[in-house]
mmCIF file of C-alpha atoms in Angstrom:
data_model
loop_
_atom_site.group_PDB
_atom_site.id
_atom_site.type_symbol
_atom_site.label_atom_id
_atom_site.label_comp_id
_atom_site.label_asym_id
_atom_site.label_seq_id
_atom_site.Cartn_x
_atom_site.Cartn_y
_atom_site.Cartn_z
ATOM 1 C CA MET A 1 5.839 -18.968 -27.743
ATOM 2 C CA SER A 2 3.354 -16.669 -25.924
ATOM 3 C CA ASN A 3 4.466 -13.131 -24.777
ATOM 4 C CA ILE A 4 6.779 -13.682 -21.800
ATOM 5 C CA LEU A 5 5.239 -10.546 -19.986
ATOM 6 C CA ASP A 6 1.932 -11.975 -19.930
ATOM 7 C CA LYS A 7 3.232 -15.165 -18.369
ATOM 8 C CA ALA A 8 4.726 -13.059 -15.652
ATOM 9 C CA LYS A 9 1.317 -11.193 -15.335
ATOM 10 C CA SER A 10 -0.389 -14.537 -14.673
ATOM 11 C CA ILE A 11 1.845 -15.159 -11.686
ATOM 12 C CA GLU A 12 2.009 -11.483 -10.400
ATOM 13 C CA GLU A 13 0.253 -12.541 -7.522
ATOM 14 C CA TYR A 14 2.539 -15.240 -6.598
ATOM 15 C CA VAL A 15 5.641 -13.105 -6.704
ATOM 16 C CA ILE A 16 3.951 -10.140 -4.700
ATOM 17 C CA ASN A 17 2.790 -12.575 -1.976
ATOM 18 C CA PHE A 18 6.327 -14.448 -1.909
ATOM 19 C CA ARG A 19 7.951 -10.813 -1.589
ATOM 20 C CA ARG A 20 5.617 -9.662 0.998
ATOM 21 C CA ASP A 21 6.456 -12.693 3.162
ATOM 22 C CA LEU A 22 10.241 -12.250 2.785
ATOM 23 C CA HIS A 23 9.598 -8.468 3.525
ATOM 24 C CA GLU A 24 8.018 -9.464 6.824
ATOM 25 C CA ASN A 25 10.692 -11.681 7.812
ATOM 26 C CA PRO A 26 13.945 -9.986 6.846
ATOM 27 C CA GLU A 27 17.164 -11.541 7.725
ATOM 28 C CA LEU A 28 20.872 -10.129 7.785
ATOM 29 C CA SER A 29 23.517 -11.140 5.688
ATOM 30 C CA GLY A 30 24.881 -14.669 6.232
ATOM 31 C CA GLU A 31 21.918 -15.221 8.455
ATOM 32 C CA GLU A 32 19.011 -15.916 5.785
ATOM 33 C CA PHE A 33 18.199 -19.496 7.091
ATOM 34 C CA LYS A 34 14.388 -19.057 6.879
ATOM 35 C CA THR A 35 14.752 -17.359 3.722
ATOM 36 C CA GLN A 36 16.681 -20.230 2.292
ATOM 37 C CA GLU A 37 14.074 -22.600 3.633
ATOM 38 C CA LYS A 38 11.168 -20.759 2.163
ATOM 39 C CA ILE A 39 12.782 -20.600 -1.418
ATOM 40 C CA MET A 40 13.608 -24.393 -1.203
ATOM 41 C CA ARG A 41 10.106 -25.429 -0.508
ATOM 42 C CA GLU A 42 8.992 -23.426 -3.467
ATOM 43 C CA LEU A 43 11.780 -24.792 -5.646
ATOM 44 C CA ASP A 44 10.555 -28.454 -4.394
ATOM 45 C CA LYS A 45 7.199 -27.634 -5.719
ATOM 46 C CA LEU A 46 8.482 -26.650 -9.101
ATOM 47 C CA GLY A 47 10.737 -29.612 -9.355
ATOM 48 C CA ILE A 48 13.852 -27.653 -9.759
ATOM 49 C CA PRO A 49 16.717 -29.390 -8.186
ATOM 50 C CA TYR A 50 19.214 -27.278 -6.222
ATOM 51 C CA LYS A 51 22.061 -27.305 -3.783
ATOM 52 C CA LYS A 52 23.306 -25.304 -0.923
ATOM 53 C CA ALA A 53 26.194 -23.095 -1.098
ATOM 54 C CA GLY A 54 27.970 -20.918 1.636
ATOM 55 C CA ASN A 55 25.907 -20.329 4.651
ATOM 56 C CA THR A 56 22.541 -19.777 3.125
ATOM 57 C CA SER A 57 22.734 -19.505 -0.713
ATOM 58 C CA LEU A 58 21.136 -21.731 -3.270
ATOM 59 C CA ILE A 59 22.208 -22.812 -6.593
ATOM 60 C CA ALA A 60 19.169 -24.273 -8.659
ATOM 61 C CA THR A 61 19.828 -25.822 -11.896
ATOM 62 C CA LEU A 62 16.932 -26.081 -14.685
ATOM 63 C CA LYS A 63 18.085 -28.333 -17.504
ATOM 64 C CA GLY A 64 16.307 -27.951 -20.955
ATOM 65 C CA GLY A 65 15.048 -30.362 -23.293
ATOM 66 C CA LYS A 66 17.841 -29.892 -25.675
ATOM 67 C CA PRO A 67 21.651 -29.340 -25.116
ATOM 68 C CA GLY A 68 22.992 -25.814 -25.336
ATOM 69 C CA LYS A 69 24.786 -23.203 -23.302
ATOM 70 C CA THR A 70 24.378 -22.293 -19.758
ATOM 71 C CA VAL A 71 22.961 -18.884 -18.496
ATOM 72 C CA ALA A 72 23.011 -17.874 -14.874
ATOM 73 C CA LEU A 73 20.441 -15.484 -13.183
ATOM 74 C CA ARG A 74 21.113 -14.002 -9.908
ATOM 75 C CA GLY A 75 18.907 -12.680 -7.101
ATOM 76 C CA ASP A 76 20.182 -11.302 -3.687
ATOM 77 C CA ILE A 77 18.492 -12.249 -0.592
ATOM 78 C CA ASP A 78 19.877 -10.309 2.342
ATOM 79 C CA ALA A 79 18.379 -7.342 4.342
ATOM 80 C CA ILE A 80 20.178 -4.545 6.347
ATOM 81 C CA PRO A 81 20.183 -3.206 9.739
ATOM 82 C CA VAL A 82 17.551 -0.491 9.514
ATOM 83 C CA LYS A 83 14.409 0.148 11.582
ATOM 84 C CA GLU A 84 11.547 0.052 9.122
ATOM 85 C CA GLU A 85 9.276 3.402 8.850
ATOM 86 C CA SER A 86 7.760 2.801 5.234
ATOM 87 C CA GLY A 87 4.179 2.301 6.605
ATOM 88 C CA VAL A 88 3.452 -0.820 4.606
ATOM 89 C CA GLU A 89 1.030 -3.232 6.095
ATOM 90 C CA PHE A 90 3.741 -6.087 5.735
ATOM 91 C CA THR A 91 6.417 -4.303 7.757
ATOM 92 C CA SER A 92 9.331 -6.066 9.105
ATOM 93 C CA LYS A 93 8.613 -8.245 12.116
ATOM 94 C CA ASN A 94 12.238 -8.337 12.995
ATOM 95 C CA PRO A 95 13.007 -5.138 14.894
ATOM 96 C CA GLY A 96 15.929 -3.283 13.547
ATOM 97 C CA VAL A 97 16.197 -5.234 10.426
ATOM 98 C CA MET A 98 14.585 -4.471 7.142
ATOM 99 C CA HIS A 99 14.483 -5.228 3.315
ATOM 100 C CA ALA A 100 15.544 -1.490 2.664
ATOM 101 C CA CYS A 101 17.408 -2.532 -0.377
ATOM 102 C CA GLY A 102 14.748 -4.451 -2.066
ATOM 103 C CA HIS A 103 16.451 -7.902 -2.162
ATOM 104 C CA ASP A 104 13.181 -9.465 -1.230
ATOM 105 C CA ALA A 105 11.818 -8.302 -4.599
ATOM 106 C CA HIS A 106 15.026 -9.483 -6.368
ATOM 107 C CA ALA A 107 14.708 -12.720 -4.846
ATOM 108 C CA SER A 108 10.883 -13.246 -5.587
ATOM 109 C CA MET A 109 11.192 -11.771 -9.238
ATOM 110 C CA LEU A 110 13.997 -14.784 -9.647
ATOM 111 C CA LEU A 111 11.697 -17.309 -8.163
ATOM 112 C CA GLY A 112 8.986 -15.963 -10.429
ATOM 113 C CA ALA A 113 11.306 -16.512 -13.380
ATOM 114 C CA ALA A 114 12.180 -20.117 -12.412
ATOM 115 C CA LYS A 115 8.480 -20.798 -12.214
ATOM 116 C CA ILE A 116 7.993 -19.667 -15.755
ATOM 117 C CA LEU A 117 11.017 -21.366 -17.070
ATOM 118 C CA SER A 118 10.194 -24.728 -15.297
ATOM 119 C CA GLU A 119 6.854 -24.746 -17.457
ATOM 120 C CA MET A 120 8.877 -24.262 -20.535
ATOM 121 C CA LYS A 121 11.624 -26.274 -20.004
ATOM 122 C CA ASP A 122 11.108 -28.864 -22.771
ATOM 123 C CA GLU A 123 11.583 -25.980 -25.438
ATOM 124 C CA ILE A 124 14.761 -24.714 -23.779
ATOM 125 C CA PRO A 125 17.994 -25.367 -25.218
ATOM 126 C CA GLY A 126 20.689 -25.772 -22.645
ATOM 127 C CA GLU A 127 20.500 -24.825 -18.896
ATOM 128 C CA VAL A 128 19.392 -22.026 -16.638
ATOM 129 C CA ARG A 129 20.952 -21.615 -13.088
ATOM 130 C CA PHE A 130 19.257 -19.602 -10.547
ATOM 131 C CA PHE A 131 21.400 -18.131 -7.647
ATOM 132 C CA PHE A 132 19.665 -17.143 -4.729
ATOM 133 C CA GLN A 133 22.663 -15.338 -3.120
ATOM 134 C CA GLU A 134 23.312 -14.442 0.444
ATOM 135 C CA GLY A 135 25.477 -11.596 1.556
ATOM 136 C CA GLU A 136 25.472 -8.949 -1.088
ATOM 137 C CA GLU A 137 25.484 -6.148 1.417
ATOM 138 C CA THR A 138 28.876 -7.603 2.745
ATOM 139 C CA PHE A 139 30.168 -8.537 -0.779
ATOM 140 C CA SER A 140 30.639 -12.246 0.636
ATOM 141 C CA GLY A 141 27.854 -13.968 -1.294
ATOM 142 C CA ALA A 142 29.016 -13.974 -4.903
ATOM 143 C CA LYS A 143 32.299 -15.409 -3.781
ATOM 144 C CA LYS A 144 30.645 -18.255 -2.051
ATOM 145 C CA ILE A 145 28.300 -19.231 -4.979
ATOM 146 C CA ILE A 146 31.455 -19.115 -7.099
ATOM 147 C CA GLU A 147 33.539 -21.357 -4.799
ATOM 148 C CA ALA A 148 30.750 -23.899 -4.818
ATOM 149 C CA GLY A 149 30.927 -24.318 -8.511
ATOM 150 C CA GLY A 150 28.032 -22.040 -9.362
ATOM 151 C CA MET A 151 29.887 -20.428 -12.434
ATOM 152 C CA ASP A 152 31.649 -23.588 -13.796
ATOM 153 C CA GLY A 153 30.542 -23.853 -17.549
ATOM 154 C CA VAL A 154 28.336 -20.644 -17.328
ATOM 155 C CA ASP A 155 28.320 -18.551 -20.434
ATOM 156 C CA ALA A 156 26.603 -15.490 -19.530
ATOM 157 C CA CYS A 157 24.903 -14.039 -16.574
ATOM 158 C CA LEU A 158 22.250 -11.595 -15.404
ATOM 159 C CA GLY A 159 21.573 -9.580 -12.342
ATOM 160 C CA MET A 160 19.131 -6.577 -11.511
ATOM 161 C CA HIS A 161 18.260 -4.082 -9.149
ATOM 162 C CA GLY A 162 15.474 -1.829 -8.372
ATOM 163 C CA MET A 163 16.188 1.766 -8.579
ATOM 164 C CA PRO A 164 14.128 5.207 -7.963
ATOM 165 C CA GLY A 165 15.940 6.876 -10.715
ATOM 166 C CA LEU A 166 13.431 5.654 -13.403
ATOM 167 C CA GLU A 167 9.633 5.487 -13.341
ATOM 168 C CA THR A 168 7.885 2.034 -13.184
ATOM 169 C CA GLY A 169 7.970 0.429 -16.539
ATOM 170 C CA TYR A 170 11.420 1.691 -17.476
ATOM 171 C CA VAL A 171 15.045 0.148 -17.340
ATOM 172 C CA ASP A 172 18.591 1.131 -17.521
ATOM 173 C CA LEU A 173 20.771 -1.576 -19.273
ATOM 174 C CA THR A 174 23.590 0.447 -20.639
ATOM 175 C CA PRO A 175 26.972 -1.024 -21.774
ATOM 176 C CA GLY A 176 30.126 -0.286 -20.027
ATOM 177 C CA TYR A 177 31.119 0.867 -16.286
ATOM 178 C CA ARG A 178 27.906 0.939 -14.351
ATOM 179 C CA MET A 179 28.823 0.604 -10.715
ATOM 180 C CA ALA A 180 31.888 1.656 -8.726
ATOM 181 C CA GLY A 181 34.304 -0.769 -7.211
ATOM 182 C CA CYS A 182 35.029 -0.187 -3.611
ATOM 183 C CA ASP A 183 38.220 -0.589 -1.453
ATOM 184 C CA THR A 184 38.556 0.073 2.390
ATOM 185 C CA ILE A 185 42.156 1.444 3.125
ATOM 186 C CA TYR A 186 43.419 1.010 6.758
ATOM 187 C CA VAL A 187 46.518 3.502 7.493
ATOM 188 C CA LYS A 188 48.242 3.432 10.771
ATOM 189 C CA PHE A 189 50.712 5.819 11.751
ATOM 190 C CA GLU A 190 53.094 5.120 14.781
ATOM 191 C CA GLY A 191 55.202 7.573 16.617
ATOM 192 C CA VAL A 192 56.581 8.087 20.262
ATOM 193 C CA SER A 193 54.619 9.134 23.327
ATOM 194 C CA GLY A 194 55.481 11.724 25.705
ATOM 195 C CA HIS A 195 54.240 14.739 27.473
ATOM 196 C CA GLY A 196 52.225 17.377 25.674
ATOM 197 C CA SER A 197 54.284 20.211 27.056
ATOM 198 C CA VAL A 198 57.461 18.848 25.265
ATOM 199 C CA PRO A 199 56.420 17.564 21.896
ATOM 200 C CA HIS A 200 59.822 17.888 20.558
ATOM 201 C CA LEU A 201 60.799 14.652 22.618
ATOM 202 C CA ALA A 202 58.194 12.744 21.215
ATOM 203 C CA LYS A 203 56.912 11.891 17.954
ATOM 204 C CA ASP A 204 53.323 13.067 17.533
ATOM 205 C CA THR A 205 51.125 11.239 15.095
ATOM 206 C CA ILE A 206 47.947 13.130 15.246
ATOM 207 C CA HIS A 207 48.998 16.298 13.360
ATOM 208 C CA PRO A 208 50.819 14.429 10.476
ATOM 209 C CA ALA A 209 47.596 12.286 10.113
ATOM 210 C CA CYS A 210 45.873 15.497 9.703
ATOM 211 C CA ILE A 211 48.115 16.508 6.766
ATOM 212 C CA PHE A 212 47.493 13.270 5.368
ATOM 213 C CA VAL A 213 43.718 13.283 5.454
ATOM 214 C CA THR A 214 44.076 17.002 3.533
ATOM 215 C CA ASP A 215 46.810 15.588 1.282
ATOM 216 C CA LEU A 216 44.608 12.837 0.320
ATOM 217 C CA GLN A 217 42.372 15.059 -2.004
ATOM 218 C CA GLY A 218 45.491 16.207 -3.835
ATOM 219 C CA ILE A 219 45.821 12.705 -5.218
ATOM 220 C CA VAL A 220 42.504 12.918 -6.815
ATOM 221 C CA THR A 221 43.037 16.312 -8.438
ATOM 222 C CA LYS A 222 46.678 15.790 -9.283
ATOM 223 C CA ASN A 223 47.482 11.982 -9.827
ATOM 224 C CA ILE A 224 44.132 11.106 -11.376
ATOM 225 C CA ASP A 225 42.641 11.895 -14.905
ATOM 226 C CA ALA A 226 39.954 14.374 -14.206
ATOM 227 C CA GLN A 227 37.869 12.308 -16.730
ATOM 228 C CA GLU A 228 38.232 8.966 -14.468
ATOM 229 C CA PRO A 229 35.711 9.112 -11.414
ATOM 230 C CA ILE A 230 36.983 8.438 -8.092
ATOM 231 C CA VAL A 231 36.076 8.986 -4.742
ATOM 232 C CA ILE A 232 38.336 9.006 -1.583
ATOM 233 C CA SER A 233 36.546 9.498 1.854
ATOM 234 C CA VAL A 234 37.907 9.392 5.277
ATOM 235 C CA GLY A 235 35.234 7.858 7.356
ATOM 236 C CA LYS A 236 37.110 7.118 10.765
ATOM 237 C CA PHE A 237 40.104 9.032 12.350
ATOM 238 C CA THR A 238 41.039 7.586 15.715
ATOM 239 C CA GLY A 239 44.212 8.976 17.746
ATOM 240 C CA GLY A 240 45.376 9.850 21.178
ATOM 241 C CA THR A 241 44.347 9.119 24.810
ATOM 242 C CA LYS A 242 44.382 12.177 26.662
ATOM 243 C CA ALA A 243 44.820 15.993 26.040
ATOM 244 C CA ASN A 244 48.510 16.250 27.288
ATOM 245 C CA VAL A 245 49.811 13.084 26.065
ATOM 246 C CA VAL A 246 51.599 13.183 22.816
ATOM 247 C CA SER A 247 49.465 10.391 20.471
ATOM 248 C CA LYS A 248 51.833 7.404 19.824
ATOM 249 C CA TYR A 249 49.212 5.863 17.305
ATOM 250 C CA THR A 250 46.665 7.379 14.757
ATOM 251 C CA GLU A 251 44.662 5.331 12.611
ATOM 252 C CA LEU A 252 42.674 6.066 9.637
ATOM 253 C CA ASP A 253 39.768 4.028 7.842
ATOM 254 C CA ILE A 254 39.264 5.180 4.422
ATOM 255 C CA SER A 255 36.664 4.345 1.517
ATOM 256 C CA MET A 256 37.715 4.547 -1.976
ATOM 257 C CA ARG A 257 35.328 4.163 -4.949
ATOM 258 C CA TYR A 258 36.422 3.920 -8.711
ATOM 259 C CA PHE A 259 35.512 2.571 -12.011
ATOM 260 C CA ASN A 260 38.644 1.965 -14.160
ATOM 261 C CA PRO A 261 40.925 -0.811 -12.514
ATOM 262 C CA LYS A 262 44.117 1.011 -13.832
ATOM 263 C CA ILE A 263 42.902 4.273 -11.941
ATOM 264 C CA ARG A 264 42.617 2.131 -8.902
ATOM 265 C CA GLU A 265 46.220 0.898 -9.180
ATOM 266 C CA ILE A 266 47.359 4.688 -9.632
ATOM 267 C CA ALA A 267 45.505 5.630 -6.481
ATOM 268 C CA HIS A 268 46.842 2.665 -4.448
ATOM 269 C CA GLU A 269 50.295 3.540 -5.146
ATOM 270 C CA ALA A 270 49.731 6.986 -4.521
ATOM 271 C CA ILE A 271 48.118 6.620 -1.096
ATOM 272 C CA LYS A 272 51.213 4.450 -0.171
ATOM 273 C CA ARG A 273 53.772 7.100 -1.535
ATOM 274 C CA HIS A 274 51.956 9.939 0.235
ATOM 275 C CA ALA A 275 51.550 8.137 3.511
ATOM 276 C CA LYS A 276 55.272 7.043 3.568
ATOM 277 C CA ALA A 277 56.664 10.472 2.540
ATOM 278 C CA ILE A 278 54.510 12.158 5.377
ATOM 279 C CA ALA A 279 55.726 9.503 7.847
ATOM 280 C CA ASP A 280 59.176 10.198 6.696
ATOM 281 C CA ALA A 281 59.029 13.958 7.055
ATOM 282 C CA TYR A 282 58.022 13.391 10.765
ATOM 283 C CA GLU A 283 60.183 10.245 11.593
ATOM 284 C CA LEU A 284 57.326 8.104 11.783
ATOM 285 C CA LYS A 285 56.306 4.455 10.962
ATOM 286 C CA VAL A 286 53.458 3.849 8.749
ATOM 287 C CA ASP A 287 51.413 0.772 7.829
ATOM 288 C CA VAL A 288 48.996 0.963 4.769
ATOM 289 C CA ILE A 289 46.391 -2.050 4.362
ATOM 290 C CA ILE A 290 44.078 -2.224 1.354
ATOM 291 C CA GLU A 291 41.209 -4.438 1.645
ATOM 292 C CA GLU A 292 39.161 -5.128 -1.563
ATOM 293 C CA SER A 293 35.428 -4.878 -0.770
ATOM 294 C CA ALA A 294 33.884 -5.033 -4.468
ATOM 295 C CA LEU A 295 34.896 -4.804 -8.048
ATOM 296 C CA SER A 296 33.698 -2.109 -10.407
ATOM 297 C CA LEU A 297 30.855 -3.627 -12.452
ATOM 298 C CA TYR A 298 30.963 -3.249 -16.310
ATOM 299 C CA ASN A 299 28.501 -4.488 -18.503
ATOM 300 C CA ASP A 300 29.548 -6.613 -21.387
ATOM 301 C CA ASP A 301 29.432 -4.521 -24.738
ATOM 302 C CA GLU A 302 28.035 -7.255 -26.874
ATOM 303 C CA LEU A 303 25.775 -8.965 -24.334
ATOM 304 C CA SER A 304 24.243 -5.373 -23.683
ATOM 305 C CA VAL A 305 23.085 -5.473 -27.230
ATOM 306 C CA LEU A 306 21.301 -8.905 -26.742
ATOM 307 C CA ALA A 307 19.840 -7.603 -23.502
ATOM 308 C CA ASP A 308 18.728 -4.373 -24.982
ATOM 309 C CA LYS A 309 16.621 -6.496 -27.527
ATOM 310 C CA SER A 310 15.143 -8.415 -24.590
ATOM 311 C CA CYS A 311 14.443 -5.293 -22.783
ATOM 312 C CA THR A 312 12.394 -4.193 -25.760
ATOM 313 C CA LYS A 313 10.302 -7.300 -25.813
ATOM 314 C CA VAL A 314 9.226 -7.012 -22.150
ATOM 315 C CA PHE A 315 9.333 -3.148 -21.576
ATOM 316 C CA GLY A 316 8.660 -1.998 -25.216
ATOM 317 C CA GLU A 317 10.428 0.518 -27.658
ATOM 318 C CA GLY A 318 12.325 3.549 -25.943
ATOM 319 C CA LYS A 319 12.152 2.231 -22.296
ATOM 320 C CA ASN A 320 15.690 1.401 -21.929
ATOM 321 C CA ILE A 321 16.960 4.651 -20.590
ATOM 322 C CA ALA A 322 20.673 5.416 -19.521
ATOM 323 C CA LEU A 323 21.169 6.683 -16.039
ATOM 324 C CA PRO A 324 24.349 8.363 -14.767
ATOM 325 C CA LYS A 325 26.991 5.691 -13.432
ATOM 326 C CA LEU A 326 26.521 4.804 -9.552
ATOM 327 C CA MET A 327 29.250 5.445 -7.120
ATOM 328 C CA GLY A 328 27.657 2.543 -5.041
ATOM 329 C CA SER A 329 28.929 -0.789 -5.295
ATOM 330 C CA GLU A 330 27.956 -4.417 -5.886
ATOM 331 C CA ASP A 331 29.454 -7.887 -5.544
ATOM 332 C CA MET A 332 27.896 -8.984 -9.129
ATOM 333 C CA PRO A 333 31.272 -8.184 -10.933
ATOM 334 C CA TYR A 334 32.765 -11.258 -9.255
ATOM 335 C CA TYR A 335 30.399 -13.640 -11.595
ATOM 336 C CA PHE A 336 31.652 -11.248 -14.396
ATOM 337 C CA GLN A 337 35.172 -12.547 -13.945
ATOM 338 C CA HIS A 338 34.143 -15.982 -14.847
ATOM 339 C CA ALA A 339 31.638 -15.207 -17.793
ATOM 340 C CA LYS A 340 30.353 -12.219 -19.637
ATOM 341 C CA GLY A 341 27.247 -10.506 -17.910
ATOM 342 C CA VAL A 342 24.872 -7.373 -17.703
ATOM 343 C CA TYR A 343 23.376 -5.740 -14.761
ATOM 344 C CA ALA A 344 19.982 -3.942 -15.211
ATOM 345 C CA MET A 345 18.665 -1.169 -13.140
ATOM 346 C CA LEU A 346 14.559 -1.446 -12.795
ATOM 347 C CA GLY A 347 12.634 1.614 -12.168
ATOM 348 C CA TYR A 348 10.030 1.517 -9.427
ATOM 349 C CA ARG A 349 9.418 5.122 -8.862
ATOM 350 C CA ASN A 350 5.828 6.057 -8.653
ATOM 351 C CA GLU A 351 5.068 9.387 -7.083
ATOM 352 C CA GLU A 352 1.397 8.478 -6.137
ATOM 353 C CA LYS A 353 2.488 5.437 -4.240
ATOM 354 C CA GLU A 354 5.491 7.396 -2.695
ATOM 355 C CA THR A 355 7.934 4.842 -3.851
ATOM 356 C CA ILE A 356 10.483 7.445 -4.219
ATOM 357 C CA TYR A 357 13.275 6.742 -1.706
ATOM 358 C CA PHE A 358 16.602 5.336 -2.626
ATOM 359 C CA PRO A 359 17.689 2.172 -1.120
ATOM 360 C CA HIS A 360 18.887 1.973 2.491
ATOM 361 C CA HIS A 361 16.457 4.520 3.524
ATOM 362 C CA GLU A 362 14.104 3.693 6.287
ATOM 363 C CA LYS A 363 10.994 4.806 4.363
ATOM 364 C CA PHE A 364 12.231 2.627 1.484
ATOM 365 C CA LYS A 365 9.418 0.994 -0.429
ATOM 366 C CA ILE A 366 8.762 -0.235 -4.011
ATOM 367 C CA ASP A 367 5.884 -0.142 -6.463
ATOM 368 C CA GLU A 368 5.060 -3.693 -6.739
ATOM 369 C CA ASP A 369 4.011 -3.186 -10.360
ATOM 370 C CA TYR A 370 7.599 -3.414 -11.315
ATOM 371 C CA LEU A 371 7.932 -6.999 -10.103
ATOM 372 C CA LYS A 372 6.369 -8.385 -13.163
ATOM 373 C CA TYR A 373 8.923 -6.537 -15.563
ATOM 374 C CA GLY A 374 11.785 -7.996 -13.527
ATOM 375 C CA THR A 375 10.592 -11.596 -13.740
ATOM 376 C CA ALA A 376 9.774 -11.286 -17.449
ATOM 377 C CA LEU A 377 13.204 -9.834 -18.092
ATOM 378 C CA HIS A 378 14.948 -12.588 -16.223
ATOM 379 C CA VAL A 379 12.998 -15.119 -18.415
ATOM 380 C CA GLN A 380 13.416 -13.098 -21.660
ATOM 381 C CA PHE A 381 17.189 -12.730 -21.566
ATOM 382 C CA ALA A 382 17.757 -16.354 -20.632
ATOM 383 C CA LEU A 383 15.498 -17.443 -23.752
ATOM 384 C CA ASP A 384 17.144 -14.750 -25.753
ATOM 385 C CA PHE A 385 20.705 -15.837 -25.123
ATOM 386 C CA LEU A 386 20.127 -19.493 -25.211
ATOM 387 C CA ASN A 387 18.231 -19.454 -28.308
ATOM 388 C CA GLN A 388 20.704 -17.145 -30.312
#
């Protein structure tokens, strides 16, 4: 079997051109209809069968020449509402929408992997599934692929994301917790309105809500093990209608990031307990709603060992570098609930090309030299897993 990176280099122009087309024509989460059509056309050319899932997702299936296990590879396809200022020639033609998170690259690397593997299918034992996933930015796409049966019978899965923390040609595929889970928590205090000159005849909610906001950080420092990272941020505070009207309602929108699910439970209970205690102290009602946005991402220990070997074959010795854990979130962990999985961070940093910006920046751009590595890693990991 020839070197997989060489195979990726041989189709590098194909992957780059497809990525540039997607970059020029970005679509928001759940609206990736033209993106879906473009991917379907390419899959048709490759003779890889697929089915639609959710709004715009695709589940493509490549059956090998011999029976065996099933491995799933995932690439997200959605863009975000950012006005592009990257200066690239193939800048977004959709005003206010930009592939500022690199999902155009992820989808193109996955398509490149499908192209390589389709030419090797007789040698492959088992099955490879390709998830072209909508709505990662809204944490909705993975669930739709799972609901459509995408993970049925899957034994392992791989996802990846380009990051500027590593130079092009390096990768981070470390076992354990790698990305934070995310919850949005809505707290609503209800009191009794009245005139600002006689607050004792009313039940104000703004003052108790302010106490609650400052009290939240006490949960982080006093209820949570200091060695377990957690972030609680109040992003929205809404209360009152007029200066001389005692506010009947005050509402808070809170974002919480965590790694350990047990720590998450402790924080949830503490937030409810503190909100109720403060409401009781000021004779108010309070309602706490916790909305799960994403789960924490944990790279399977055993599978990470295999993936590290795949990385060495593609990137070379000593190129798998451990980055700090990210407090950002992903919906990849929903796949990991159904099969063991790993998630790779691929370096695209190149000072000369100014590919230095973190995702979601209006000047975000990638070093396209990293595309061949991601393409090859998809292929190498799939083959290594199926052939073990």
